[in-house]
Coordinates of N, CA and C in Angstrom, one line a residue:
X67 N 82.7 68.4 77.0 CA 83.3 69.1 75.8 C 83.8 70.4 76.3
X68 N 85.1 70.7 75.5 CA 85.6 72.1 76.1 C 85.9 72.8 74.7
X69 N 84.8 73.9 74.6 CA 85.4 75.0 73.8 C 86.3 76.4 73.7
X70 N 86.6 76.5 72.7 CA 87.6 77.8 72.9 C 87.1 78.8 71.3
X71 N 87.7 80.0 71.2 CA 87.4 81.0 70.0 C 88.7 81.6 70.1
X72 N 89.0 82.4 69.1 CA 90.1 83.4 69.6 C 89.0 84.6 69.1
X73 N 89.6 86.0 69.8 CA 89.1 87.3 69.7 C 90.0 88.3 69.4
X74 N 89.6 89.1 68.6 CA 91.0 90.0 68.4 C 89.9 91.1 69.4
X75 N 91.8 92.4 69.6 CA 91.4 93.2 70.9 C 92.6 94.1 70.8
X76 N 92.3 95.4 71.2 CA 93.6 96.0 71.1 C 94.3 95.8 71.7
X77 N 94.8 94.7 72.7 CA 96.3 94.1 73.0 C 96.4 92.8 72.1
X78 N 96.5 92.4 71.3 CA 96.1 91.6 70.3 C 95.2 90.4 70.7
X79 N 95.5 89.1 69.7 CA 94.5 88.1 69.9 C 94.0 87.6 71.7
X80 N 93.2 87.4 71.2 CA 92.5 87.1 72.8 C 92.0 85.1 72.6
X81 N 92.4 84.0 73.4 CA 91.9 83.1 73.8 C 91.0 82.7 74.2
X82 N 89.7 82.5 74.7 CA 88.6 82.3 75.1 C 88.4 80.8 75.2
X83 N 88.4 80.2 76.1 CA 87.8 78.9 76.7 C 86.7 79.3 78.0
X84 N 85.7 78.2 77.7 CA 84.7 77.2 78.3 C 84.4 75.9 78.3
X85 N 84.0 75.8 79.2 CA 83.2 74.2 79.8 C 81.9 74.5 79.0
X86 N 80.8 74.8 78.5 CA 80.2 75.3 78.0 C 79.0 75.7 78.5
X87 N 79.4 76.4 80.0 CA 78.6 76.8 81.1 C 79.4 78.1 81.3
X88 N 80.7 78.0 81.4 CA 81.5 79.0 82.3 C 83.0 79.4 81.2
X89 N 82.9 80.6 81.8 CA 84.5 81.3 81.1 C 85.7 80.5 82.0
X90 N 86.1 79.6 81.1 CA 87.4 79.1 82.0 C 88.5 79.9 82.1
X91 N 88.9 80.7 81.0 CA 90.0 81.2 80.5 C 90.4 82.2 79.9
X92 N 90.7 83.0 79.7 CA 91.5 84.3 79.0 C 92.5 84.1 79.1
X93 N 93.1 84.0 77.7 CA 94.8 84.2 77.6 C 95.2 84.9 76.8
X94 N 96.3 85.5 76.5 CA 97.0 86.3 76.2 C 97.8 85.7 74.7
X95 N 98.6 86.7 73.7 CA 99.1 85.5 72.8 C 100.0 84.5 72.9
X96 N 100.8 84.9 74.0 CA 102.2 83.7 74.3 C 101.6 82.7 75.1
X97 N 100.6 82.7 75.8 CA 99.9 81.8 76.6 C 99.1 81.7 75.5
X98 N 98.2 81.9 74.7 CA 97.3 81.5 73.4 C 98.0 80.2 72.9
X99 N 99.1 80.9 72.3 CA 99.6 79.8 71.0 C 100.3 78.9 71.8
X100 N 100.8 78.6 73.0 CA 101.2 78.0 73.9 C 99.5 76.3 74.2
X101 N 98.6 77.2 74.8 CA 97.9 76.3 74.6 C 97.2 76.1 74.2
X102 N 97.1 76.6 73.1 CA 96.0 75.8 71.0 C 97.2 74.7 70.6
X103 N 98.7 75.1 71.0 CA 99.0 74.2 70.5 C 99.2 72.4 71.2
X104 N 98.7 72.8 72.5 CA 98.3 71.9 73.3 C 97.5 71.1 73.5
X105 N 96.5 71.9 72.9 CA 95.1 70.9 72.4 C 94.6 69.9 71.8
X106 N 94.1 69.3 72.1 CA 93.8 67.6 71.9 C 92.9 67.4 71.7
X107 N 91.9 66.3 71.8 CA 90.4 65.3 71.7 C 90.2 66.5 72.8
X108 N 88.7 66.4 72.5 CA 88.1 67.2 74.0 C 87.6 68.5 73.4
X109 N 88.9 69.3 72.5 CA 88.1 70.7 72.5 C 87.4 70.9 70.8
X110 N 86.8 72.2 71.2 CA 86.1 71.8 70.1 C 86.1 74.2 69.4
X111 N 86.5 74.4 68.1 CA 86.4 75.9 68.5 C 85.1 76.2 67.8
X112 N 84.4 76.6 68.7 CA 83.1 77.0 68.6 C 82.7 78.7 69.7
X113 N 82.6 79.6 68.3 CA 82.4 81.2 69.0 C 80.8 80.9 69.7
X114 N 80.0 80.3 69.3 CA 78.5 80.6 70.0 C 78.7 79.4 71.2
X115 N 79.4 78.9 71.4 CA 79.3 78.2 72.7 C 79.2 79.3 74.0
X116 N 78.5 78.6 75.0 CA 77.9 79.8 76.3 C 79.3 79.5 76.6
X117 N 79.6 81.1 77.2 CA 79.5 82.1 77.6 C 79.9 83.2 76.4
X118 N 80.5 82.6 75.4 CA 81.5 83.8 74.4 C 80.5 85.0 74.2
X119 N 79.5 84.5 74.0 CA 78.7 86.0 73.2 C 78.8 87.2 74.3
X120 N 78.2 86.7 75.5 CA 78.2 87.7 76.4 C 79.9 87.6 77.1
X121 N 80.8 87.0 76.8 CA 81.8 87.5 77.1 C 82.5 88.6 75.8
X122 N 82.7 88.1 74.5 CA 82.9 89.1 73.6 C 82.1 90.4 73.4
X123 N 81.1 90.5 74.1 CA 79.8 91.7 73.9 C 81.0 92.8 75.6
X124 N 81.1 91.9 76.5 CA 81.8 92.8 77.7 C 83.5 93.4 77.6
X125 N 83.8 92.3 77.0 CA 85.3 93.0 76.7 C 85.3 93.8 75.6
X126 N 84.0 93.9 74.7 CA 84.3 94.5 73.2 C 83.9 95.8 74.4
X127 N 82.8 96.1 75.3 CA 82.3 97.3 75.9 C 83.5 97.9 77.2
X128 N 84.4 97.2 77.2 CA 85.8 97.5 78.0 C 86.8 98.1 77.9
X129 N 87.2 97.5 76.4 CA 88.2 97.9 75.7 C 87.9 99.7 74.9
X130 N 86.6 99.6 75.0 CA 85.9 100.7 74.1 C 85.5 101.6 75.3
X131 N 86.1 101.0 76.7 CA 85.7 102.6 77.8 C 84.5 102.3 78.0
X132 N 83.1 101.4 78.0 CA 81.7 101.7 78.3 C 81.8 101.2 79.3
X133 N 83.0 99.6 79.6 CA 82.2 98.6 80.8 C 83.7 98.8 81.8
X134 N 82.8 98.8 83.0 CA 83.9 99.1 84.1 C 83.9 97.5 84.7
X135 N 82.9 97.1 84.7 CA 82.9 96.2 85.8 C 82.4 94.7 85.0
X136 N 82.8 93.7 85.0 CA 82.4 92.5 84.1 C 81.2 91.7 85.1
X137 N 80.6 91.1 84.2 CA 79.2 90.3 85.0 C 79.7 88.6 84.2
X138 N 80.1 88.0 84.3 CA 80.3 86.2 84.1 C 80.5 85.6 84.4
X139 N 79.4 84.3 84.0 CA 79.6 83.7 84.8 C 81.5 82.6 84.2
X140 N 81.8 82.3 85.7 CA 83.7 81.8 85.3 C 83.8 80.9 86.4
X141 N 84.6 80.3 85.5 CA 85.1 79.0 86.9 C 86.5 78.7 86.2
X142 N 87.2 78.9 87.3 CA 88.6 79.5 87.2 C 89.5 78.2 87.8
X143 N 90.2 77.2 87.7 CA 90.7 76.0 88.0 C 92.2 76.3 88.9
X144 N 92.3 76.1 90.0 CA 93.6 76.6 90.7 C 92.8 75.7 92.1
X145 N 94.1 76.3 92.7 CA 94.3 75.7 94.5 C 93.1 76.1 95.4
X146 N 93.1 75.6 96.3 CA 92.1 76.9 97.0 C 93.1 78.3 97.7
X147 N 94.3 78.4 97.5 CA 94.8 79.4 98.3 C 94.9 80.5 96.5
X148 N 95.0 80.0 95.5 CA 94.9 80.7 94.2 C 93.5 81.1 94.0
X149 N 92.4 80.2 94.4 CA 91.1 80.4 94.4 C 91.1 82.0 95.4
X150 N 91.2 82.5 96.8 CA 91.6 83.0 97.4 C 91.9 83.8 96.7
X151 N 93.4 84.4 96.4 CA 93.8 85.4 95.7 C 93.1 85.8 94.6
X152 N 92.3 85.4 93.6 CA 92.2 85.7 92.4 C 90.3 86.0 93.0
X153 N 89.8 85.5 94.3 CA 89.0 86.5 94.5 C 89.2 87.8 95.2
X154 N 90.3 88.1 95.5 CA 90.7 89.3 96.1 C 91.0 90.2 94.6
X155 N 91.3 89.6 94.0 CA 91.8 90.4 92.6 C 90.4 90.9 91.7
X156 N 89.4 90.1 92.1 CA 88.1 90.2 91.7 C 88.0 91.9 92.8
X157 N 88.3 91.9 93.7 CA 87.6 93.4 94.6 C 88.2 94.5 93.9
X158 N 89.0 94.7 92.9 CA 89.8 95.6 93.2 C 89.2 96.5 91.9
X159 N 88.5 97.8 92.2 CA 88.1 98.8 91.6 C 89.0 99.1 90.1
X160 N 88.0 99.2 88.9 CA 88.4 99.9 87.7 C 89.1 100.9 87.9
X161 N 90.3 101.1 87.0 CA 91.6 102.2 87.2 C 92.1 102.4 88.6
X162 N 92.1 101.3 89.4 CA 92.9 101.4 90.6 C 94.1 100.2 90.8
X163 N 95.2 100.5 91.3 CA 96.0 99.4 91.5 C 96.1 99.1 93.1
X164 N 96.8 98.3 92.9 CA 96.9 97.4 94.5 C 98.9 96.8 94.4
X165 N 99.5 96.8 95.4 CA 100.6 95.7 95.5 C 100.3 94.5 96.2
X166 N 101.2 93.8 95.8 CA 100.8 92.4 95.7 C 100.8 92.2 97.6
X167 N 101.7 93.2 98.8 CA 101.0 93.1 100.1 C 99.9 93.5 100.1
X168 N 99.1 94.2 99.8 CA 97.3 94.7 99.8 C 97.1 93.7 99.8
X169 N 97.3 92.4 98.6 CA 96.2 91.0 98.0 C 97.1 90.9 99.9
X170 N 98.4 90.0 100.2 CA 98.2 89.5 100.9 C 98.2 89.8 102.5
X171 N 97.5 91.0 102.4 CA 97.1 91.3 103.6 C 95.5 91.1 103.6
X172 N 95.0 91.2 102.5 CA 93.6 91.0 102.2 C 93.3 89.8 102.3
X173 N 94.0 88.7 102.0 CA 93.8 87.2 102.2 C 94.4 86.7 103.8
X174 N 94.7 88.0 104.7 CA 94.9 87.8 106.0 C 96.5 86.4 105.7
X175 N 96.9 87.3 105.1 CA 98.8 86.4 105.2 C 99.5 87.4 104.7
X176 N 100.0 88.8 105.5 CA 100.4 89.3 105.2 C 101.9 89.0 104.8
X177 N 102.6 88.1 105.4 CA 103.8 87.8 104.7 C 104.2 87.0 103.4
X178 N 102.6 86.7 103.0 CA 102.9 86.0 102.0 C 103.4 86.6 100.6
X179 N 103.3 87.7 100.6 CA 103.6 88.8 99.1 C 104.2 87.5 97.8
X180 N 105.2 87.1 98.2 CA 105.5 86.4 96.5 C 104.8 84.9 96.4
X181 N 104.0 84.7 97.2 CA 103.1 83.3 96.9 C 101.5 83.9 96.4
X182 N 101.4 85.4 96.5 CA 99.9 86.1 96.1 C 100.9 86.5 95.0
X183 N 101.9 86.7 94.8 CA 102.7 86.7 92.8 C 102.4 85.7 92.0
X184 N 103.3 84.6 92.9 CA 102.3 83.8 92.1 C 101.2 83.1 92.1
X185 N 100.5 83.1 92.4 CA 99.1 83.1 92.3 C 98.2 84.2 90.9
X186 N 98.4 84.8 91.2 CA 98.1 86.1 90.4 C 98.8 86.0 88.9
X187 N 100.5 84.8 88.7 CA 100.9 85.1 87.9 C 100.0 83.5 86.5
X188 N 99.2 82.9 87.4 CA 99.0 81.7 87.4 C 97.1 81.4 87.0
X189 N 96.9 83.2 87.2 CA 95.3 83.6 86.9 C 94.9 83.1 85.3
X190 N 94.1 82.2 85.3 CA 93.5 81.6 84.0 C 92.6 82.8 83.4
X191 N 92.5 83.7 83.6 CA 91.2 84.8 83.1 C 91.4 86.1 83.4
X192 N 92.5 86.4 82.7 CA 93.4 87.7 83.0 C 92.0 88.5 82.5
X193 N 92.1 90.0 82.5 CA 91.8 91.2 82.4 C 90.0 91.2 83.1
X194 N 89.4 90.2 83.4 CA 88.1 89.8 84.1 C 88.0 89.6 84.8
X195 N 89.1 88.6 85.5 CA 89.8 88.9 87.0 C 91.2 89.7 86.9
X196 N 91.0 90.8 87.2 CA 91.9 91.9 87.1 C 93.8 91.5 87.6
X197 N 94.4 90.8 87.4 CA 95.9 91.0 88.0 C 96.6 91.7 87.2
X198 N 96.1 92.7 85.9 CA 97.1 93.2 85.6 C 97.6 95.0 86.5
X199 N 96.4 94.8 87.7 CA 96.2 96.0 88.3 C 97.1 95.8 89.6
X200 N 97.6 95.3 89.9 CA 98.3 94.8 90.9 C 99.8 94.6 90.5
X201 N 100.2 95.9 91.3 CA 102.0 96.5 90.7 C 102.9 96.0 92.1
X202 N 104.2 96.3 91.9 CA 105.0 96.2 93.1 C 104.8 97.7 94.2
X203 N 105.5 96.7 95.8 CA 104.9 98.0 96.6 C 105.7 99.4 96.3
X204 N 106.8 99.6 95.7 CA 107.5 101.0 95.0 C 106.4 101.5 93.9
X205 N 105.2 101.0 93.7 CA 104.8 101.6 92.6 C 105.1 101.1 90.8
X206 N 106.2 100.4 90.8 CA 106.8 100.2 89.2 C 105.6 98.6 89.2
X207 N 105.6 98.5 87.4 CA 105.2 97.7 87.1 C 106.3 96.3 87.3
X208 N 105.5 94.9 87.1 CA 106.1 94.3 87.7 C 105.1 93.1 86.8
X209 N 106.5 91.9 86.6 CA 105.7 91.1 85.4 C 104.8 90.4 85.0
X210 N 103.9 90.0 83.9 CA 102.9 90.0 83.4 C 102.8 88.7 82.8
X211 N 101.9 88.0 82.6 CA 101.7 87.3 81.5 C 101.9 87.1 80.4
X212 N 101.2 88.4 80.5 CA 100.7 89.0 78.7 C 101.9 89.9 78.3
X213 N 102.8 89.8 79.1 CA 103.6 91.0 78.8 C 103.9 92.2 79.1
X214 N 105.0 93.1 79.6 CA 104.6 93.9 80.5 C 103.9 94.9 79.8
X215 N 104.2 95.3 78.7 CA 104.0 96.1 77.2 C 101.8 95.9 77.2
X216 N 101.5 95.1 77.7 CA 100.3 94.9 77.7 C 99.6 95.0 78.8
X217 N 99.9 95.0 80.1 CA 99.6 95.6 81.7 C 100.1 97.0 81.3
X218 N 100.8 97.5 81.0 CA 100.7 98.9 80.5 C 99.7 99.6 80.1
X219 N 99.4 98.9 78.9 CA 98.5 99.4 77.8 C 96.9 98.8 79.0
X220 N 96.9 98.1 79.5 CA 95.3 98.2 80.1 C 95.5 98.9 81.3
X221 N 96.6 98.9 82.2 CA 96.6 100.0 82.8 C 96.3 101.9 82.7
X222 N 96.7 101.8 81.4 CA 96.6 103.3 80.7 C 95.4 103.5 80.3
X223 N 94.6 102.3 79.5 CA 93.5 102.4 79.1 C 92.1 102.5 80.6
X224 N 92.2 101.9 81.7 CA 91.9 102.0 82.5 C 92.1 103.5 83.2
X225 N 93.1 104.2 83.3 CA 93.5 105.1 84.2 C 93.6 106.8 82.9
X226 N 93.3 106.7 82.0 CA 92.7 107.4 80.2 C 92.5 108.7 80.9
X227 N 91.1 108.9 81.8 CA 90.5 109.7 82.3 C 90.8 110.4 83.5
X228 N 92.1 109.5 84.5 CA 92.4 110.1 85.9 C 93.7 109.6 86.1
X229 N 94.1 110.2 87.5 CA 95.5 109.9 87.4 C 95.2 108.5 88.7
X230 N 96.5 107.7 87.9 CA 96.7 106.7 88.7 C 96.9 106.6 90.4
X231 N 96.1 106.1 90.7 CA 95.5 105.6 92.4 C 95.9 104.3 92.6
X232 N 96.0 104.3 94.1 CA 96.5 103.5 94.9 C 95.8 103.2 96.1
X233 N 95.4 102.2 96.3 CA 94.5 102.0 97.6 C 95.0 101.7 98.8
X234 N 96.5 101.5 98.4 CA 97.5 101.7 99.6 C 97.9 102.8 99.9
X235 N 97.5 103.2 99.3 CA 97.9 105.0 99.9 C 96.9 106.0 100.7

């Protein structure tokens, strides 16, 4: 059985799926109503299914500035070379960004830059595996899932307290 909840959040509604072990998913609203309306036999929306409580308890402590760093357990469905990137996106420090050469120098393919795009653009569990922290190498933001208007706003909310860093630098 696969459940899902929605969550509201200051970038608005939040998606929530599991297998009823693991965070499969965070989506965003255009990807939300995209796949609720996709849904079939199989899911079921239930907010106390494992993992929501302790996921709604870390993003509500996120969004609110307490939690830097997320603890859950996720199991994230992609390639193994997406598997790859989106644990490289897992390294990458609260209020800091990265270009998408850092991921693919860090996955040891430095020439791969637009196949770690997409990969990153393709992340089932946006803001917990972080790709909205990962800009182009000029520094500008560069597009989103959720919208650029929403990598913004968690970028800001992330970086509130200091000025924006780069680990390429």
């Amino acid at each position: 059985m696969n459940y899902y909840m929605i969550m509201e959040s200051p970038v608005d509604l939040l998606l929530l799926t599991s297998d009823g072990q693991f965070l499969t998913g965070l989506y965003m609203e255009k990807e939300a109503k995209k796949l609720l309306s996709d849904m079939k036999d199989g899911w079921q929306q239930d907010e106390n299914a494992i993992p929501f409580r302790e996921t709604v308890a870390q993003l509500s402590a996120y969004f609110a500035g307490e939690l830097h760093e997320f603890d859950l357990p996720l199991k994230a469905a992609g390639t193994p070379f997406q598997q790859t990137v989106w644990q490289a996106l897992s390294t990458i420090p609260y209020g800091k960004t990265v270009s998408y050469k850092d991921i693919a120098e860090q996955v040891h393919l430095p020439k791969a830059s637009r196949a770690v795009g997409m990969a990153n653009g393709r992340n089932p569990i946006s803001i917990i595996i972080p790709c909205h922290r990962v800009i182009g190498a000029n520094g500008k933001l560069t597009g989103y899932g959720g919208g650029l208007h929403r990598k913004e706003w968690l970028l800001e909310h992330e970086h509130e307290d200091k000025q924006a860093t780069f680990l390429s630098d």
